[in-house]
Amino acid sequence: MSRHPEAKGELPLSALAEEIDTATDEGTPVRALIAVAANPVLSAPDGDRLDKALDSLDFMVSVDPYLNETSRHADVVLPPPPPSQSPHHDFAFNALAVRNQVRYTRPAVPLEPGRMAETEILARLVLAVTGMHGADPGAVDDLVIGQTLGKAVADPHSPVHGRDPEDLAARLAGDSGPERRLDMMLRLGPYGDGFGVRPDGLCLERLLDRPHGIDLGPLRPRLPQPLKTRSGKIELLPGPIADDLPRLRRAAGERPAGLVLVGRRHLRSNNSWMHNVPALTGGSNRCTVQVHPEDAERLGLRDGQPVRVKGAGGEVTVPAEVTDGVRRGVVSIPHGWGHDRPGTRLGHACADPGVNVNQLLDGSLLDPLSGNAVLNGVPVELTPTG
């Protein structure tokens, strides 16, 4: 095997096809897979290899609203409810906010009888892979709550240090397991009520009373409490990065002789599923190869002309878009396109499929520290067709 590095218990996506289709003396290949809201056939390098690898699995489950290029291989597809039937509290993007705020919204439309919430789908999958098929999905929430409170009462920095975790669990509010978990996280957080320690702090009931959200003011420093480094300090130059600097200096002086490829994301096309939403397609949201006018003239390319783009992993044919929005020597193709594989049910996206830019990569060009695929600055060749 390629022995890709592991980070936080995860391997890079570039290792997935190899983990499935390669058997070694060290272990058996992956034979079953659960994919949650992911379309790696289009987002991973060398999608054709991964496409074939997924088809060879003994069993696959996809949690996805679409039968797309990846989920079409699944033996079971579990579609989550739409946003109108799902609660929402933003965890991911609040980490990028420039001001502290918090908001929680319950579903605007109730679930149909018998339909599972996304949290129940995921909980049942956890129970299935741990051999607890018949258990109540709420057991997963109870387990997470118990473990989290157990750690909190043992943490001297926690507002509940030294208290009884069972008593704290009994104080949690919410109509469901996920809501009780949210109440717990809010109350244990830096703005939480600490289960009564700070009476004006956050809890689920306060958020429900203020459906438009609560402004918590400007960002506030929290260091060093959140740091998890061994030194307890912000390590600006960790050892692995310092050791890699000589290679980085050499690489900075290397320049490909021809054109290099970079990706791009359109405003309304951040991910592949958006191409199946009519309101998010059209206009400038097109799959083209952008070429600088001087490069287009040198290569004999016309605006709108089909162009063959060849990389280490294969080639695609895509319309040229001559623009000074890219530098000389650089061409750009957006990611997430290539909706022309059989077996999908993406009616709108299939009408204008575009090309899979990651098929130009063979998966061998990797970042040496993380093992993630290099997706930008990749050498390619352009040839006019027709």
mmCIF file of C-alpha atoms in Angstrom:
data_model
loop_
_atom_site.group_PDB
_atom_site.id
_atom_site.type_symbol
_atom_site.label_atom_id
_atom_site.label_comp_id
_atom_site.label_asym_id
_atom_site.label_seq_id
_atom_site.Cartn_x
_atom_site.Cartn_y
_atom_site.Cartn_z
ATOM 1 C CA MET A 1 0.000 0.000 0.000
ATOM 2 C CA SER A 2 1.035 3.634 -0.380
ATOM 3 C CA ARG A 3 1.203 4.218 3.394
ATOM 4 C CA HIS A 4 -0.523 7.584 3.298
ATOM 5 C CA PRO A 5 -0.239 9.562 6.537
ATOM 6 C CA GLU A 6 -3.148 9.543 8.965
ATOM 7 C CA ALA A 7 -4.492 12.721 10.569
ATOM 8 C CA LYS A 8 -7.040 12.684 13.413
ATOM 9 C CA GLY A 9 -7.931 9.092 12.620
ATOM 10 C CA GLU A 10 -8.594 9.836 8.953
ATOM 11 C CA LEU A 11 -6.846 8.924 5.705
ATOM 12 C CA PRO A 12 -6.819 11.244 2.680
ATOM 13 C CA LEU A 13 -9.460 10.704 0.003
ATOM 14 C CA SER A 14 -6.682 9.877 -2.461
ATOM 15 C CA ALA A 15 -6.273 6.555 -0.605
ATOM 16 C CA LEU A 16 -9.873 5.387 -0.978
ATOM 17 C CA ALA A 17 -9.683 3.630 -4.360
ATOM 18 C CA GLU A 18 -6.474 1.872 -3.356
ATOM 19 C CA GLU A 19 -7.981 0.759 -0.044
ATOM 20 C CA ILE A 20 -10.827 -0.872 -1.987
ATOM 21 C CA ASP A 21 -9.186 -2.425 -5.039
ATOM 22 C CA THR A 22 -5.771 -3.453 -3.691
ATOM 23 C CA ALA A 23 -5.116 -6.557 -1.575
ATOM 24 C CA THR A 24 -1.809 -6.884 0.285
ATOM 25 C CA ASP A 25 -0.152 -9.249 2.719
ATOM 26 C CA GLU A 26 -0.789 -6.674 5.445
ATOM 27 C CA GLY A 27 -4.582 -6.886 5.285
ATOM 28 C CA THR A 28 -7.720 -7.301 3.240
ATOM 29 C CA PRO A 29 -9.143 -4.469 1.161
ATOM 30 C CA VAL A 30 -12.210 -2.458 2.152
ATOM 31 C CA ARG A 31 -15.339 -4.419 1.219
ATOM 32 C CA ALA A 32 -18.099 -2.165 2.614
ATOM 33 C CA LEU A 33 -18.538 1.595 2.652
ATOM 34 C CA ILE A 34 -20.861 4.225 4.117
ATOM 35 C CA ALA A 35 -20.879 7.535 2.211
ATOM 36 C CA VAL A 36 -22.569 10.521 3.873
ATOM 37 C CA ALA A 37 -23.341 13.536 1.667
ATOM 38 C CA ALA A 38 -20.297 12.899 -0.515
ATOM 39 C CA ASN A 39 -19.653 12.499 -4.222
ATOM 40 C CA PRO A 40 -15.987 11.413 -4.382
ATOM 41 C CA VAL A 41 -16.317 10.001 -7.916
ATOM 42 C CA LEU A 42 -16.321 13.645 -9.025
ATOM 43 C CA SER A 43 -14.306 15.230 -6.198
ATOM 44 C CA ALA A 44 -11.419 12.737 -5.946
ATOM 45 C CA PRO A 45 -8.518 12.412 -8.400
ATOM 46 C CA ASP A 46 -8.813 9.630 -10.973
ATOM 47 C CA GLY A 47 -12.566 9.286 -10.570
ATOM 48 C CA ASP A 48 -12.675 6.446 -13.111
ATOM 49 C CA ARG A 49 -10.589 4.207 -10.837
ATOM 50 C CA LEU A 50 -12.737 5.039 -7.826
ATOM 51 C CA ASP A 51 -15.875 4.490 -9.917
ATOM 52 C CA LYS A 52 -14.734 0.942 -10.705
ATOM 53 C CA ALA A 53 -13.616 0.351 -7.118
ATOM 54 C CA LEU A 54 -17.013 1.317 -5.702
ATOM 55 C CA ASP A 55 -18.692 -1.046 -8.151
ATOM 56 C CA SER A 56 -16.608 -3.919 -6.737
ATOM 57 C CA LEU A 57 -17.729 -3.447 -3.101
ATOM 58 C CA ASP A 58 -19.738 -6.151 -1.381
ATOM 59 C CA PHE A 59 -22.017 -3.589 0.249
ATOM 60 C CA MET A 60 -22.431 0.183 0.187
ATOM 61 C CA VAL A 61 -24.787 2.647 1.877
ATOM 62 C CA SER A 62 -25.231 6.284 0.825
ATOM 63 C CA VAL A 63 -26.951 8.981 2.849
ATOM 64 C CA ASP A 64 -27.792 11.353 0.019
ATOM 65 C CA PRO A 65 -30.829 13.125 -1.502
ATOM 66 C CA TYR A 66 -29.633 12.273 -5.033
ATOM 67 C CA LEU A 67 -28.731 9.194 -7.001
ATOM 68 C CA ASN A 68 -25.501 10.758 -8.204
ATOM 69 C CA GLU A 69 -22.203 9.509 -9.641
ATOM 70 C CA THR A 70 -21.231 7.973 -6.269
ATOM 71 C CA SER A 71 -24.534 6.960 -4.666
ATOM 72 C CA ARG A 72 -25.570 5.057 -7.820
ATOM 73 C CA HIS A 73 -23.244 2.283 -6.597
ATOM 74 C CA ALA A 74 -25.008 1.989 -3.227
ATOM 75 C CA ASP A 75 -27.062 -1.059 -2.312
ATOM 76 C CA VAL A 76 -29.081 1.164 0.024
ATOM 77 C CA VAL A 77 -29.690 4.903 -0.433
ATOM 78 C CA LEU A 78 -31.104 6.723 2.609
ATOM 79 C CA PRO A 79 -32.353 10.195 1.578
ATOM 80 C CA PRO A 80 -32.398 12.715 4.440
ATOM 81 C CA PRO A 81 -35.304 15.164 4.738
ATOM 82 C CA PRO A 82 -34.991 18.539 2.966
ATOM 83 C CA PRO A 83 -33.931 21.649 4.925
ATOM 84 C CA SER A 84 -37.572 22.670 5.499
ATOM 85 C CA GLN A 85 -38.053 19.467 7.534
ATOM 86 C CA SER A 86 -34.732 19.619 9.382
ATOM 87 C CA PRO A 87 -33.622 21.598 12.447
ATOM 88 C CA HIS A 88 -30.554 23.780 12.066
ATOM 89 C CA HIS A 89 -27.831 25.109 14.327
ATOM 90 C CA ASP A 90 -24.690 26.203 12.514
ATOM 91 C CA PHE A 91 -21.521 24.576 13.815
ATOM 92 C CA ALA A 92 -19.219 24.682 10.781
ATOM 93 C CA PHE A 93 -19.503 28.246 9.541
ATOM 94 C CA ASN A 94 -19.689 29.825 12.977
ATOM 95 C CA ALA A 95 -16.042 28.851 13.292
ATOM 96 C CA LEU A 96 -15.340 31.320 10.470
ATOM 97 C CA ALA A 97 -17.562 34.132 11.754
ATOM 98 C CA VAL A 98 -16.140 37.589 12.512
ATOM 99 C CA ARG A 99 -18.712 38.228 15.254
ATOM 100 C CA ASN A 100 -20.210 35.936 17.862
ATOM 101 C CA GLN A 101 -23.828 35.028 17.307
ATOM 102 C CA VAL A 102 -26.003 31.981 17.802
ATOM 103 C CA ARG A 103 -29.322 30.775 16.402
ATOM 104 C CA TYR A 104 -31.355 27.586 16.350
ATOM 105 C CA THR A 105 -34.415 26.840 14.234
ATOM 106 C CA ARG A 106 -36.741 23.886 14.501
ATOM 107 C CA PRO A 107 -38.165 22.333 11.283
ATOM 108 C CA ALA A 108 -40.669 24.546 9.462
ATOM 109 C CA VAL A 109 -42.521 21.484 8.105
ATOM 110 C CA PRO A 110 -43.093 18.312 10.158
ATOM 111 C CA LEU A 111 -41.803 14.960 8.947
ATOM 112 C CA GLU A 112 -44.204 12.603 7.234
ATOM 113 C CA PRO A 113 -45.228 9.579 9.342
ATOM 114 C CA GLY A 114 -42.504 6.933 9.197
ATOM 115 C CA ARG A 115 -39.834 9.204 7.723
ATOM 116 C CA MET A 116 -36.568 9.380 9.635
ATOM 117 C CA ALA A 117 -34.744 12.573 10.506
ATOM 118 C CA GLU A 118 -31.141 12.734 9.354
ATOM 119 C CA THR A 119 -29.954 12.355 12.934
ATOM 120 C CA GLU A 120 -31.955 9.119 13.276
ATOM 121 C CA ILE A 121 -30.534 7.805 9.996
ATOM 122 C CA LEU A 122 -26.994 8.384 11.210
ATOM 123 C CA ALA A 123 -27.732 6.972 14.652
ATOM 124 C CA ARG A 124 -29.162 3.784 13.158
ATOM 125 C CA LEU A 125 -26.063 3.398 10.986
ATOM 126 C CA VAL A 126 -23.856 3.750 14.075
ATOM 127 C CA LEU A 127 -25.885 1.069 15.832
ATOM 128 C CA ALA A 128 -25.757 -1.214 12.786
ATOM 129 C CA VAL A 129 -21.959 -1.112 12.412
ATOM 130 C CA THR A 130 -21.503 -1.713 16.146
ATOM 131 C CA GLY A 131 -23.761 -4.775 16.125
ATOM 132 C CA MET A 132 -26.662 -3.109 17.985
ATOM 133 C CA HIS A 133 -29.213 -3.339 15.170
ATOM 134 C CA GLY A 134 -32.351 -3.421 17.312
ATOM 135 C CA ALA A 135 -31.395 -0.747 19.817
ATOM 136 C CA ASP A 136 -33.252 2.534 20.178
ATOM 137 C CA PRO A 137 -31.496 5.271 18.144
ATOM 138 C CA GLY A 138 -31.757 7.456 21.233
ATOM 139 C CA ALA A 139 -29.112 5.246 22.818
ATOM 140 C CA VAL A 140 -26.507 6.974 20.643
ATOM 141 C CA ASP A 141 -27.506 10.393 21.992
ATOM 142 C CA ASP A 142 -27.474 9.077 25.574
ATOM 143 C CA LEU A 143 -23.999 7.619 25.029
ATOM 144 C CA VAL A 144 -22.609 10.890 23.643
ATOM 145 C CA ILE A 145 -24.200 12.906 26.443
ATOM 146 C CA GLY A 146 -22.824 10.576 29.098
ATOM 147 C CA GLN A 147 -19.304 10.602 27.685
ATOM 148 C CA THR A 148 -19.242 14.374 27.155
ATOM 149 C CA LEU A 149 -20.524 15.198 30.619
ATOM 150 C CA GLY A 150 -18.133 12.659 32.116
ATOM 151 C CA LYS A 151 -15.190 14.474 30.542
ATOM 152 C CA ALA A 152 -16.569 17.897 31.481
ATOM 153 C CA VAL A 153 -16.891 17.170 35.194
ATOM 154 C CA ALA A 154 -13.289 15.914 35.217
ATOM 155 C CA ASP A 155 -11.945 19.033 33.455
ATOM 156 C CA PRO A 156 -10.733 21.719 35.896
ATOM 157 C CA HIS A 157 -11.442 24.395 33.252
ATOM 158 C CA SER A 158 -15.097 23.328 32.910
ATOM 159 C CA PRO A 159 -17.907 25.223 34.681
ATOM 160 C CA VAL A 160 -19.292 21.850 35.860
ATOM 161 C CA HIS A 161 -16.035 20.510 37.293
ATOM 162 C CA GLY A 162 -16.692 18.097 40.145
ATOM 163 C CA ARG A 163 -20.455 17.824 39.636
ATOM 164 C CA ASP A 164 -22.563 14.677 39.097
ATOM 165 C CA PRO A 165 -22.904 13.894 35.352
ATOM 166 C CA GLU A 166 -26.199 12.038 35.853
ATOM 167 C CA ASP A 167 -27.707 15.053 37.587
ATOM 168 C CA LEU A 168 -26.536 17.311 34.759
ATOM 169 C CA ALA A 169 -28.029 14.970 32.145
ATOM 170 C CA ALA A 170 -31.392 15.089 33.919
ATOM 171 C CA ARG A 171 -31.389 18.903 33.612
ATOM 172 C CA LEU A 172 -31.112 18.909 29.810
ATOM 173 C CA ALA A 173 -34.009 20.336 27.792
ATOM 174 C CA GLY A 174 -35.199 19.413 24.307
ATOM 175 C CA ASP A 175 -37.824 17.401 22.448
ATOM 176 C CA SER A 176 -35.302 14.927 21.035
ATOM 177 C CA GLY A 177 -31.893 13.420 21.659
ATOM 178 C CA PRO A 178 -30.148 15.827 19.251
ATOM 179 C CA GLU A 179 -31.800 18.815 20.956
ATOM 180 C CA ARG A 180 -30.637 17.572 24.360
ATOM 181 C CA ARG A 181 -27.104 17.271 22.957
ATOM 182 C CA LEU A 182 -27.316 20.825 21.613
ATOM 183 C CA ASP A 183 -28.528 22.083 24.994
ATOM 184 C CA MET A 184 -25.575 20.346 26.630
ATOM 185 C CA MET A 185 -23.042 21.853 24.223
ATOM 186 C CA LEU A 186 -24.495 25.337 24.571
ATOM 187 C CA ARG A 187 -24.450 25.171 28.366
ATOM 188 C CA LEU A 188 -20.898 23.832 28.502
ATOM 189 C CA GLY A 189 -19.611 26.357 25.954
ATOM 190 C CA PRO A 190 -17.846 29.672 26.668
ATOM 191 C CA TYR A 191 -21.183 31.571 26.514
ATOM 192 C CA GLY A 192 -23.252 28.878 28.233
ATOM 193 C CA ASP A 193 -25.055 29.043 31.546
ATOM 194 C CA GLY A 194 -22.798 26.310 32.942
ATOM 195 C CA PHE A 195 -25.878 24.490 34.221
ATOM 196 C CA GLY A 196 -26.753 27.389 36.517
ATOM 197 C CA VAL A 197 -23.286 28.811 37.167
ATOM 198 C CA ARG A 198 -23.972 31.765 34.829
ATOM 199 C CA PRO A 199 -27.755 32.465 34.948
ATOM 200 C CA ASP A 200 -27.649 34.763 31.900
ATOM 201 C CA GLY A 201 -25.709 32.278 29.777
ATOM 202 C CA LEU A 202 -26.878 30.299 26.774
ATOM 203 C CA CYS A 203 -29.113 27.258 26.813
ATOM 204 C CA LEU A 204 -31.587 25.742 24.374
ATOM 205 C CA GLU A 205 -34.590 27.431 25.974
ATOM 206 C CA ARG A 206 -33.048 30.880 25.444
ATOM 207 C CA LEU A 207 -32.490 30.134 21.758
ATOM 208 C CA LEU A 208 -36.055 28.891 21.312
ATOM 209 C CA ASP A 209 -37.324 32.124 22.890
ATOM 210 C CA ARG A 210 -35.289 34.129 20.361
ATOM 211 C CA PRO A 211 -35.874 32.517 16.933
ATOM 212 C CA HIS A 212 -34.005 35.307 15.106
ATOM 213 C CA GLY A 213 -30.827 34.571 17.059
ATOM 214 C CA ILE A 214 -28.753 36.211 19.774
ATOM 215 C CA ASP A 215 -25.908 38.644 19.122
ATOM 216 C CA LEU A 216 -23.073 37.794 21.512
ATOM 217 C CA GLY A 217 -20.860 40.699 20.492
ATOM 218 C CA PRO A 218 -17.313 40.756 19.082
ATOM 219 C CA LEU A 219 -14.979 37.798 19.172
ATOM 220 C CA ARG A 220 -13.199 37.215 22.484
ATOM 221 C CA PRO A 221 -9.869 35.483 23.133
ATOM 222 C CA ARG A 222 -10.044 31.995 24.656
ATOM 223 C CA LEU A 223 -6.424 30.902 24.633
ATOM 224 C CA PRO A 224 -4.822 28.872 26.003
ATOM 225 C CA GLN A 225 -7.808 26.738 27.106
ATOM 226 C CA PRO A 226 -8.768 25.359 23.628
ATOM 227 C CA LEU A 227 -5.180 24.384 22.722
ATOM 228 C CA LYS A 228 -4.569 20.660 22.355
ATOM 229 C CA THR A 229 -0.891 20.791 21.376
ATOM 230 C CA ARG A 230 1.604 18.839 23.437
ATOM 231 C CA SER A 231 3.465 22.016 24.318
ATOM 232 C CA GLY A 232 0.307 23.883 25.318
ATOM 233 C CA LYS A 233 1.345 26.670 22.951
ATOM 234 C CA ILE A 234 0.481 27.712 19.398
ATOM 235 C CA GLU A 235 3.081 25.837 17.379
ATOM 236 C CA LEU A 236 3.744 28.094 14.403
ATOM 237 C CA LEU A 237 6.381 25.780 12.977
ATOM 238 C CA PRO A 238 5.735 22.146 13.948
ATOM 239 C CA GLY A 239 8.530 19.655 13.366
ATOM 240 C CA PRO A 240 7.035 17.898 10.304
ATOM 241 C CA ILE A 241 6.606 21.232 8.501
ATOM 242 C CA ALA A 242 10.071 22.436 9.493
ATOM 243 C CA ASP A 243 11.598 19.193 8.203
ATOM 244 C CA ASP A 244 9.824 19.658 4.861
ATOM 245 C CA LEU A 245 11.095 23.189 4.212
ATOM 246 C CA PRO A 246 14.121 22.115 2.111
ATOM 247 C CA ARG A 247 11.841 20.217 -0.264
ATOM 248 C CA LEU A 248 9.471 23.188 -0.375
ATOM 249 C CA ARG A 249 12.328 25.563 -1.266
ATOM 250 C CA ARG A 250 13.391 23.297 -4.125
ATOM 251 C CA ALA A 251 9.809 22.991 -5.363
ATOM 252 C CA ALA A 252 9.372 26.787 -5.332
ATOM 253 C CA GLY A 253 12.108 27.081 -7.941
ATOM 254 C CA GLU A 254 10.565 24.537 -10.286
ATOM 255 C CA ARG A 255 8.321 25.811 -13.035
ATOM 256 C CA PRO A 256 6.477 23.600 -15.559
ATOM 257 C CA ALA A 257 7.423 24.423 -19.125
ATOM 258 C CA GLY A 258 3.839 24.508 -20.457
ATOM 259 C CA LEU A 259 0.426 25.375 -19.108
ATOM 260 C CA VAL A 260 -0.710 24.674 -15.556
ATOM 261 C CA LEU A 261 -4.264 23.950 -14.450
ATOM 262 C CA VAL A 262 -6.077 25.537 -11.510
ATOM 263 C CA GLY A 263 -9.647 24.919 -10.390
ATOM 264 C CA ARG A 264 -12.392 27.406 -9.670
ATOM 265 C CA ARG A 265 -15.731 27.607 -7.906
ATOM 266 C CA HIS A 266 -18.623 29.615 -9.213
ATOM 267 C CA LEU A 267 -20.765 31.662 -6.863
ATOM 268 C CA ARG A 268 -23.741 29.327 -7.337
ATOM 269 C CA SER A 269 -21.810 26.108 -7.861
ATOM 270 C CA ASN A 270 -19.773 25.258 -4.789
ATOM 271 C CA ASN A 271 -20.571 21.545 -4.938
ATOM 272 C CA SER A 272 -21.732 19.026 -7.517
ATOM 273 C CA TRP A 273 -25.296 18.693 -6.191
ATOM 274 C CA MET A 274 -26.022 22.346 -7.046
ATOM 275 C CA HIS A 275 -25.883 21.526 -10.756
ATOM 276 C CA ASN A 276 -29.215 19.711 -10.403
ATOM 277 C CA VAL A 277 -30.986 22.830 -9.093
ATOM 278 C CA PRO A 278 -32.273 24.879 -12.077
ATOM 279 C CA ALA A 279 -32.165 28.173 -10.162
ATOM 280 C CA LEU A 280 -28.435 27.710 -9.490
ATOM 281 C CA THR A 281 -27.375 26.990 -13.071
ATOM 282 C CA GLY A 282 -27.130 29.083 -16.205
ATOM 283 C CA GLY A 283 -25.545 32.452 -16.842
ATOM 284 C CA SER A 284 -21.830 32.506 -16.047
ATOM 285 C CA ASN A 285 -22.111 29.235 -14.128
ATOM 286 C CA ARG A 286 -20.671 27.161 -16.965
ATOM 287 C CA CYS A 287 -18.121 24.398 -17.331
ATOM 288 C CA THR A 288 -15.433 25.901 -19.582
ATOM 289 C CA VAL A 289 -11.668 26.030 -19.732
ATOM 290 C CA GLN A 290 -10.583 29.624 -19.197
ATOM 291 C CA VAL A 291 -7.556 30.618 -21.279
ATOM 292 C CA HIS A 292 -5.656 33.903 -21.405
ATOM 293 C CA PRO A 293 -6.011 35.695 -24.804
ATOM 294 C CA GLU A 294 -2.260 35.473 -25.541
ATOM 295 C CA ASP A 295 -2.228 31.724 -24.859
ATOM 296 C CA ALA A 296 -5.362 31.294 -26.962
ATOM 297 C CA GLU A 297 -3.761 33.108 -29.887
ATOM 298 C CA ARG A 298 -0.563 31.085 -29.575
ATOM 299 C CA LEU A 299 -2.482 27.800 -29.530
ATOM 300 C CA GLY A 300 -4.979 28.810 -32.198
ATOM 301 C CA LEU A 301 -8.006 28.661 -29.892
ATOM 302 C CA ARG A 302 -11.245 30.549 -30.424
ATOM 303 C CA ASP A 303 -13.746 31.507 -27.738
ATOM 304 C CA GLY A 304 -16.388 28.765 -27.473
ATOM 305 C CA GLN A 305 -14.337 26.257 -29.476
ATOM 306 C CA PRO A 306 -14.084 22.695 -28.085
ATOM 307 C CA VAL A 307 -10.624 22.115 -26.614
ATOM 308 C CA ARG A 308 -8.947 18.845 -25.685
ATOM 309 C CA VAL A 309 -7.268 19.137 -22.273
ATOM 310 C CA LYS A 310 -4.816 16.363 -21.426
ATOM 311 C CA GLY A 311 -3.273 15.607 -18.040
ATOM 312 C CA ALA A 312 -1.467 12.727 -16.363
ATOM 313 C CA GLY A 313 -4.747 10.943 -15.605
ATOM 314 C CA GLY A 314 -6.559 11.346 -18.904
ATOM 315 C CA GLU A 315 -8.137 13.935 -21.133
ATOM 316 C CA VAL A 316 -11.437 15.823 -21.461
ATOM 317 C CA THR A 317 -12.982 18.004 -24.149
ATOM 318 C CA VAL A 318 -14.469 21.289 -22.934
ATOM 319 C CA PRO A 319 -15.417 24.652 -24.525
ATOM 320 C CA ALA A 320 -12.791 27.396 -24.413
ATOM 321 C CA GLU A 321 -13.509 30.662 -22.619
ATOM 322 C CA VAL A 322 -10.946 33.267 -23.654
ATOM 323 C CA THR A 323 -10.540 35.772 -20.817
ATOM 324 C CA ASP A 324 -7.920 37.952 -19.191
ATOM 325 C CA GLY A 325 -9.294 36.800 -15.832
ATOM 326 C CA VAL A 326 -6.521 34.204 -15.743
ATOM 327 C CA ARG A 327 -2.776 34.790 -16.044
ATOM 328 C CA ARG A 328 -0.706 33.783 -19.045
ATOM 329 C CA GLY A 329 0.359 30.174 -18.718
ATOM 330 C CA VAL A 330 -2.605 29.291 -16.474
ATOM 331 C CA VAL A 331 -5.888 27.634 -17.475
ATOM 332 C CA SER A 332 -8.894 26.985 -15.242
ATOM 333 C CA ILE A 333 -11.705 24.409 -15.201
ATOM 334 C CA PRO A 334 -14.375 24.334 -12.426
ATOM 335 C CA HIS A 335 -14.755 21.272 -10.234
ATOM 336 C CA GLY A 336 -17.842 19.154 -9.552
ATOM 337 C CA TRP A 337 -18.972 18.656 -13.153
ATOM 338 C CA GLY A 338 -19.056 15.494 -15.262
ATOM 339 C CA HIS A 339 -22.686 14.369 -14.890
ATOM 340 C CA ASP A 340 -22.659 11.987 -17.835
ATOM 341 C CA ARG A 341 -22.220 8.606 -16.138
ATOM 342 C CA PRO A 342 -25.045 6.076 -16.616
ATOM 343 C CA GLY A 343 -27.249 5.118 -13.703
ATOM 344 C CA THR A 344 -27.632 8.568 -12.143
ATOM 345 C CA ARG A 345 -30.913 10.389 -11.691
ATOM 346 C CA LEU A 346 -29.801 13.976 -12.067
ATOM 347 C CA GLY A 347 -32.204 15.061 -14.778
ATOM 348 C CA HIS A 348 -31.300 18.745 -14.898
ATOM 349 C CA ALA A 349 -27.558 18.269 -14.376
ATOM 350 C CA CYS A 350 -27.375 15.603 -17.092
ATOM 351 C CA ALA A 351 -28.770 18.071 -19.637
ATOM 352 C CA ASP A 352 -25.514 20.058 -19.357
ATOM 353 C CA PRO A 353 -23.066 17.572 -17.822
ATOM 354 C CA GLY A 354 -19.750 19.366 -18.270
ATOM 355 C CA VAL A 355 -16.522 17.461 -17.637
ATOM 356 C CA ASN A 356 -14.845 16.004 -14.552
ATOM 357 C CA VAL A 357 -11.681 18.073 -14.112
ATOM 358 C CA ASN A 358 -10.287 15.628 -11.541
ATOM 359 C CA GLN A 359 -10.118 12.954 -14.227
ATOM 360 C CA LEU A 360 -7.092 14.844 -15.552
ATOM 361 C CA LEU A 361 -5.250 13.737 -12.387
ATOM 362 C CA ASP A 362 -3.920 10.215 -11.916
ATOM 363 C CA GLY A 363 -3.773 10.476 -8.119
ATOM 364 C CA SER A 364 0.016 10.200 -7.930
ATOM 365 C CA LEU A 365 0.741 13.893 -7.298
ATOM 366 C CA LEU A 366 0.273 14.254 -3.537
ATOM 367 C CA ASP A 367 1.172 16.635 -0.744
ATOM 368 C CA PRO A 368 3.949 14.750 1.080
ATOM 369 C CA LEU A 369 2.789 15.714 4.579
ATOM 370 C CA SER A 370 -0.962 15.117 4.397
ATOM 371 C CA GLY A 371 -1.221 12.741 1.446
ATOM 372 C CA ASN A 372 -3.974 14.895 -0.046
ATOM 373 C CA ALA A 373 -4.096 15.196 -3.805
ATOM 374 C CA VAL A 374 -2.528 18.231 -5.457
ATOM 375 C CA LEU A 375 -5.391 19.796 -7.415
ATOM 376 C CA ASN A 376 -3.839 23.082 -8.559
ATOM 377 C CA GLY A 377 -0.718 23.986 -10.500
ATOM 378 C CA VAL A 378 -0.919 20.708 -12.423
ATOM 379 C CA PRO A 379 0.721 20.557 -15.890
ATOM 380 C CA VAL A 380 -1.720 20.086 -18.789
ATOM 381 C CA GLU A 381 -1.724 20.305 -22.568
ATOM 382 C CA LEU A 382 -4.384 22.067 -24.688
ATOM 383 C CA THR A 383 -5.214 21.142 -28.251
ATOM 384 C CA PRO A 384 -7.974 22.704 -30.397
ATOM 385 C CA THR A 385 -10.528 20.311 -31.904
ATOM 386 C CA GLY A 386 -12.674 20.811 -34.952
#
